[in-house]
Amino acid sequence: MKIRSKRVSTNNLNGRGRRFAVVVARFNAPITDVLRDACVDTLTAHGAGVRVVSVPGAFELPLAAQRLAQSKKYDAVIALGCVIRGETPHDRYISMETARGLGQAALTTGVPVLFGVLTPLNERQARARAGRGPNNKGAEAALAALEMAALMETL
Ligand code: INI
């Protein structure tokens, strides 16, 4: 049995009147461009406004995300990147610090910061998570952001 339940609720996904920032790493751009496009398309399809900001690599995502969140102009910030496993531990330093920094940005600002960073073992795994169709972590992060924006208003 496949135990991958629907992680994002379909409730409260109305984006009208909301604004989101999408910060995307250019490293592994063939993958992150697809994540970005799916993320932006999903947000706009739900009626939301979007600003896209690009940074060199995943390591730079937390600072940009934190700055955007601090501005209080956005209901949520979505960070997109792709850190592919390499021969040395370099990728693990980047992915761990990126995850830690993005979590910290959310907790210190009180603004949802979504983790749309792939950490695949190879390009095949990356492409499987950045498809042009339904399997796209950028679209998934967008839905999670819409849900969190609505949730934050109720807490
Ligand atoms: N950045 C990524 O986004 N993905 C990677 O896989 C990656 N690797 O493996 O090196 C990567 N490196 C660049 C890093 O994010 C910074 O941009 C760079 O170290 C400058 O701070």
XYZ file of N, CA and C and ligand atoms in Angstrom:
486
model
N 0.839 -1.192 0.000
C 0.000 0.000 0.000
C 0.877 1.247 0.000
N 0.495 2.195 -0.815
C 1.245 3.436 -0.883
C 0.751 4.389 0.210
N 1.635 4.809 1.099
C 1.187 5.652 2.214
C 1.591 7.100 1.960
N 1.308 7.590 0.757
C 1.630 8.993 0.479
C 0.329 9.760 0.375
N -0.238 10.079 1.552
C -1.516 10.767 1.545
C -1.339 12.171 1.001
N -2.449 12.761 0.660
C -2.419 14.117 0.137
C -1.899 15.048 1.223
N -0.763 15.666 0.987
C -0.142 16.446 2.049
C -0.698 17.857 2.153
N -1.267 18.321 1.047
C -1.758 19.692 1.059
C -3.271 19.669 0.958
N -3.914 20.344 1.898
C -5.372 20.391 1.910
C -5.882 21.162 0.700
N -7.058 20.804 0.227
C -7.647 21.560 -0.879
C -8.528 22.689 -0.351
N -8.624 22.810 0.981
C -9.431 23.883 1.582
C -8.636 25.182 1.609
N -9.358 26.273 1.560
C -8.748 27.590 1.763
C -7.575 27.872 0.849
N -7.716 27.551 -0.426
C -6.619 27.802 -1.346
C -6.862 29.032 -2.205
N -7.820 29.859 -1.776
C -8.096 31.069 -2.538
C -6.948 32.066 -2.355
N -6.363 32.484 -3.463
C -5.238 33.417 -3.362
C -5.614 34.856 -3.632
N -6.876 35.100 -3.916
C -7.281 36.483 -4.245
C -7.003 37.431 -3.076
N -6.373 38.549 -3.399
C -6.027 39.522 -2.357
C -4.745 39.167 -1.625
N -4.116 38.070 -2.008
C -2.877 37.674 -1.336
C -1.682 37.915 -2.259
N -0.503 38.036 -1.631
C 0.725 38.259 -2.386
C 1.819 37.332 -1.841
N 2.529 36.716 -2.759
C 3.573 35.759 -2.371
C 4.897 36.122 -3.029
N 5.986 35.859 -2.323
C 7.319 36.015 -2.905
C 7.879 34.622 -3.174
N 8.427 34.461 -4.365
C 9.070 33.206 -4.744
C 10.547 33.505 -4.940
N 11.400 32.888 -4.134
C 12.841 33.085 -4.281
C 13.434 31.782 -4.814
N 14.126 31.894 -5.935
C 14.566 30.704 -6.656
C 16.068 30.740 -6.909
N 16.718 29.600 -6.658
C 18.157 29.478 -6.905
C 18.408 29.157 -8.374
N 19.435 29.816 -8.954
C 19.755 29.559 -10.367
C 20.608 28.308 -10.546
N 21.280 27.858 -9.504
C 22.090 26.635 -9.603
C 21.141 25.480 -9.984
N 21.579 24.648 -10.937
C 20.704 23.590 -11.486
C 19.446 24.202 -12.112
N 19.662 25.270 -12.867
C 18.542 26.017 -13.460
C 17.587 25.181 -14.319
N 18.069 24.165 -15.058
C 17.082 23.387 -15.830
C 15.993 22.774 -14.943
N 16.341 22.517 -13.694
C 15.348 21.990 -12.748
C 14.608 23.137 -12.060
N 15.364 24.113 -11.552
C 14.704 25.156 -10.738
C 13.809 26.066 -11.592
N 14.136 26.214 -12.882
C 13.245 26.994 -13.759
C 11.866 26.343 -13.839
N 11.853 25.019 -13.894
C 10.573 24.302 -13.994
C 9.808 24.396 -12.673
N 10.545 24.298 -11.553
C 9.900 24.470 -10.238
C 9.270 25.853 -10.147
N 10.051 26.864 -10.559
C 9.567 28.260 -10.493
C 8.318 28.443 -11.342
N 8.358 27.967 -12.587
C 7.214 28.169 -13.481
C 5.951 27.506 -12.921
N 6.105 26.295 -12.415
C 4.933 25.590 -11.867
C 4.422 26.297 -10.618
N 5.349 26.801 -9.823
C 4.971 27.519 -8.589
C 4.201 28.795 -8.939
N 4.752 29.584 -9.840
C 4.107 30.851 -10.220
C 2.755 30.574 -10.880
N 2.715 29.595 -11.779
C 1.454 29.267 -12.455
C 0.380 28.864 -11.446
N 0.771 28.082 -10.456
C -0.195 27.620 -9.450
C -0.723 28.793 -8.631
N 0.180 29.678 -8.231
C -0.245 30.830 -7.430
C -1.168 31.745 -8.226
N -0.787 32.040 -9.463
C -1.612 32.957 -10.264
C -2.952 32.304 -10.622
N -2.937 30.992 -10.845
C -4.197 30.290 -11.141
C -5.169 30.380 -9.961
N -4.636 30.567 -8.767
C -5.494 30.722 -7.577
C -5.759 32.192 -7.262
N -5.362 33.081 -8.166
C -5.710 34.496 -8.020
C -4.722 35.334 -7.234
N -3.573 34.759 -6.880
C -2.614 35.476 -6.036
C -1.662 36.333 -6.860
N -1.105 37.370 -6.234
C -0.035 38.160 -6.818
C 1.306 37.532 -6.464
N 2.282 37.661 -7.363
C 3.572 36.984 -7.169
C 4.729 37.908 -7.515
N 5.750 37.886 -6.677
C 7.032 38.508 -7.017
C 8.085 37.405 -7.038
N 8.895 37.366 -8.085
C 9.957 36.363 -8.197
C 11.312 37.039 -8.009
N 12.115 36.439 -7.149
C 13.474 36.937 -6.890
C 14.434 35.776 -7.133
N 15.561 36.045 -7.817
C 16.483 34.943 -8.050
C 17.795 35.155 -7.295
N 18.384 34.052 -6.829
C 19.655 34.072 -6.104
C 20.594 33.058 -6.773
N 21.918 33.160 -6.521
C 22.853 32.262 -7.226
C 22.605 30.781 -6.944
N 22.552 30.418 -5.658
C 22.389 29.003 -5.315
C 21.527 28.838 -4.080
N 21.293 27.583 -3.721
C 20.418 27.291 -2.579
C 20.930 27.927 -1.283
N 22.247 27.978 -1.141
C 22.815 28.536 0.095
C 22.367 29.974 0.318
N 22.067 30.695 -0.759
C 21.660 32.102 -0.653
C 20.155 32.256 -0.413
N 19.415 31.168 -0.465
C 17.956 31.273 -0.306
C 17.533 31.834 1.064
N 18.136 31.363 2.176
C 17.620 31.812 3.477
C 17.690 33.319 3.692
N 18.796 33.944 3.332
C 18.914 35.385 3.589
C 17.892 36.161 2.760
N 17.757 35.795 1.492
C 16.773 36.492 0.650
C 15.358 36.231 1.161
N 15.091 34.998 1.560
C 13.749 34.663 2.073
C 13.464 35.432 3.350
N 14.459 35.512 4.223
C 14.268 36.240 5.482
C 13.974 37.722 5.217
N 14.741 38.324 4.274
C 14.539 39.743 3.969
C 13.139 39.982 3.408
N 12.711 39.100 2.531
C 11.370 39.234 1.951
C 10.307 39.066 3.032
N 10.511 38.102 3.910
C 9.532 37.866 4.981
C 9.482 39.059 5.934
N 10.641 39.613 6.247
C 10.707 40.772 7.162
C 9.959 41.980 6.616
N 9.879 42.071 5.292
C 9.230 43.233 4.680
C 7.742 43.282 4.999
N 7.190 42.143 5.400
C 5.756 42.032 5.724
C 4.855 42.386 4.529
N 5.423 42.333 3.339
C 4.618 42.615 2.145
C 3.968 41.349 1.593
N 4.374 40.199 2.124
C 3.943 38.938 1.519
C 3.265 38.031 2.549
N 2.267 37.287 2.089
C 1.577 36.342 2.966
C 2.446 35.115 3.242
N 3.341 34.824 2.324
C 4.286 33.722 2.518
C 5.421 33.887 1.511
N 6.528 33.253 1.829
C 7.696 33.253 0.940
C 7.980 31.801 0.568
N 8.185 31.552 -0.711
C 8.432 30.185 -1.174
C 9.859 30.113 -1.699
N 10.655 29.225 -1.130
C 12.055 29.070 -1.553
C 12.184 27.823 -2.420
N 12.782 28.007 -3.597
C 12.917 26.900 -4.547
C 14.389 26.695 -4.901
N 14.816 25.454 -4.898
C 16.191 25.150 -5.255
C 16.356 23.665 -5.522
N 17.572 23.301 -5.903
C 17.862 21.893 -6.170
C 19.323 21.624 -5.827
N 19.524 20.818 -4.789
C 20.888 20.454 -4.370
C 21.066 18.969 -4.668
N 21.889 18.676 -5.674
C 22.060 17.285 -6.101
C 23.293 16.674 -5.427
N 23.144 15.457 -4.928
C 24.206 14.749 -4.228
C 25.451 14.648 -5.121
N 26.600 15.011 -4.549
C 27.851 14.945 -5.300
C 28.803 13.933 -4.699
N 30.050 13.996 -5.127
C 31.050 13.023 -4.663
C 31.567 13.356 -3.273
N 31.483 14.615 -2.897
C 31.987 15.059 -1.583
C 30.794 15.495 -0.730
N 31.030 15.769 0.548
C 29.906 16.198 1.422
C 29.422 17.618 1.156
N 30.005 18.288 0.167
C 29.659 19.686 -0.107
C 28.144 19.906 -0.175
N 27.459 19.044 -0.893
C 26.003 19.215 -1.080
C 25.259 19.122 0.242
N 25.777 18.285 1.161
C 25.080 18.123 2.441
C 25.214 19.375 3.307
N 26.376 20.005 3.243
C 26.522 21.279 3.982
C 25.522 22.298 3.437
N 25.409 22.336 2.118
C 24.500 23.323 1.512
C 23.046 22.999 1.871
N 22.650 21.748 1.703
C 21.228 21.446 1.916
C 20.847 21.583 3.389
N 21.731 21.164 4.295
C 21.392 21.276 5.721
C 21.286 22.743 6.146
N 22.225 23.536 5.677
C 22.214 24.953 6.058
C 21.023 25.668 5.426
N 20.680 25.280 4.215
C 19.526 25.886 3.542
C 18.243 25.567 4.309
N 18.076 24.325 4.683
C 16.874 23.934 5.435
C 16.829 24.644 6.778
N 17.959 24.649 7.475
C 17.998 25.296 8.790
C 17.685 26.792 8.658
N 18.313 27.440 7.671
C 18.126 28.879 7.504
C 16.701 29.243 7.107
N 16.094 28.433 6.268
C 14.717 28.731 5.857
C 13.755 28.546 7.033
N 13.988 27.515 7.817
C 13.157 27.324 9.005
C 13.312 28.480 9.973
N 14.539 28.923 10.129
C 14.799 30.058 11.029
C 14.129 31.321 10.517
N 14.152 31.515 9.200
C 13.519 32.715 8.625
C 12.028 32.729 8.945
N 11.392 31.572 8.861
C 9.956 31.497 9.173
C 9.709 31.791 10.655
N 10.504 31.165 11.511
C 10.246 31.291 12.949
C 10.595 32.669 13.483
N 11.605 33.306 12.910
C 11.987 34.632 13.427
C 11.078 35.737 12.901
N 10.455 35.527 11.750
C 9.604 36.580 11.178
C 8.121 36.321 11.411
N 7.749 35.088 11.664
C 6.336 34.756 11.803
C 5.613 34.663 10.476
N 6.373 34.692 9.397
C 5.786 34.581 8.051
C 6.116 33.177 7.517
N 5.131 32.462 6.960
C 5.437 31.132 6.442
C 6.523 31.196 5.363
N 7.510 30.330 5.508
C 8.553 30.183 4.481
C 8.509 28.720 4.050
N 8.211 28.511 2.790
C 7.991 27.156 2.289
C 9.287 26.573 1.750
N 9.501 25.293 2.021
C 10.744 24.606 1.649
C 10.530 23.839 0.341
N 10.789 24.516 -0.762
C 10.670 23.869 -2.070
C 12.041 23.562 -2.646
N 12.868 22.970 -1.806
C 14.242 22.661 -2.226
C 14.381 21.151 -2.394
N 14.706 20.735 -3.595
C 14.923 19.310 -3.853
C 16.315 18.919 -3.373
N 16.428 17.702 -2.822
C 17.749 17.196 -2.420
C 17.930 15.781 -2.999
N 17.858 15.658 -4.318
C 17.898 14.336 -4.955
C 19.311 13.753 -4.987
N 19.349 12.449 -5.173
C 20.643 11.770 -5.282
C 21.236 11.924 -6.669
N 20.403 12.223 -7.656
C 20.891 12.336 -9.038
C 19.883 13.142 -9.873
N 20.256 13.381 -11.124
C 19.402 14.210 -11.987
C 18.082 13.518 -12.304
N 18.105 12.207 -12.402
C 16.860 11.485 -12.689
C 15.840 11.739 -11.576
N 16.288 11.642 -10.339
C 15.377 11.910 -9.216
C 14.907 13.364 -9.222
N 15.806 14.249 -9.609
C 15.428 15.667 -9.665
C 14.333 15.881 -10.712
N 14.540 15.323 -11.899
C 13.546 15.509 -12.972
C 12.199 14.913 -12.585
N 12.228 13.808 -11.831
C 10.968 13.160 -11.424
C 10.147 14.052 -10.486
N 10.831 15.001 -9.839
C 10.139 15.901 -8.896
C 9.912 17.287 -9.480
N 10.334 17.475 -10.694
C 10.169 18.768 -11.369
C 9.614 18.529 -12.770
N 8.524 17.779 -12.801
C 7.909 17.463 -14.085
C 7.041 18.611 -14.580
N 6.726 18.541 -15.865
C 5.830 19.563 -16.435
C 4.383 19.298 -16.035
N 4.119 18.087 -15.537
C 2.750 17.728 -15.149
C 2.524 17.841 -13.650
N 1.778 16.897 -13.071
C 1.394 16.999 -11.660
C 2.544 16.795 -10.664
N 3.577 16.065 -11.063
C 4.678 15.815 -10.117
C 5.661 16.966 -10.125
N 5.331 17.974 -9.386
C 6.196 19.148 -9.372
C 6.179 19.758 -7.966
N 7.351 19.781 -7.369
C 7.451 20.274 -5.982
C 7.267 21.786 -5.903
N 7.430 22.477 -7.021
C 7.168 23.916 -7.015
C 5.682 24.187 -6.883
N 4.878 23.413 -7.617
C 3.423 23.543 -7.506
C 2.968 23.128 -6.110
N 3.572 22.074 -5.586
C 3.206 21.597 -4.246
C 3.517 22.666 -3.193
N 4.663 23.309 -3.330
C 5.024 24.371 -2.376
C 4.051 25.544 -2.484
N 3.605 25.838 -3.705
C 2.639 26.929 -3.894
C 1.331 26.612 -3.176
N 0.855 25.402 -3.297
C -0.388 25.013 -2.617
C -0.217 25.071 -1.098
N 0.943 24.632 -0.627
C 1.208 24.681 0.812
C 1.250 26.133 1.298
N 1.792 27.022 0.468
C 1.857 28.442 0.836
C 0.456 29.048 0.918
N -0.393 28.718 -0.051
C -1.774 29.216 -0.024
C -2.486 28.737 1.245
N -2.277 27.469 1.559
C -2.913 26.915 2.756
C -2.385 27.588 4.026
N -1.080 27.787 4.107
C -0.494 28.403 5.303
C -0.929 29.854 5.460
N -1.047 30.555 4.321
C -1.484 31.959 4.388
C -2.876 32.035 5.008
N -3.765 31.137 4.580
C -5.126 31.125 5.137
C -5.101 30.690 6.599
N -4.300 29.693 6.897
C -4.226 29.185 8.272
C -3.725 30.258 9.237
N -2.722 31.008 8.828
C -2.124 32.005 9.736
C -3.135 33.049 10.174
N -4.125 33.302 9.311
C -5.156 34.282 9.676
C -6.062 33.769 10.790
N -6.101 32.454 10.954
C -7.037 31.876 11.928
C -6.357 31.560 13.272
N -5.040 31.682 13.339
C -4.326 31.248 14.563
C -4.061 32.420 15.506
N 23.841 25.234 -5.064
C 22.673 24.636 -5.353
O 21.626 25.294 -5.368
N 22.646 23.306 -5.644
C 23.780 22.560 -5.639
O 23.673 21.333 -5.924
C 25.010 23.164 -5.318
N 26.230 22.380 -5.290
O 26.145 21.143 -5.300
O 27.310 22.914 -5.229
C 25.013 24.552 -5.043
N 26.149 25.194 -4.758
C 26.238 26.634 -4.715
C 25.837 27.219 -3.365
O 24.434 27.139 -3.171
C 26.224 28.702 -3.268
O 25.588 29.433 -4.305
C 27.731 28.922 -3.363
O 28.414 28.086 -2.454
C 28.072 30.403 -3.034
O 27.687 30.724 -1.710
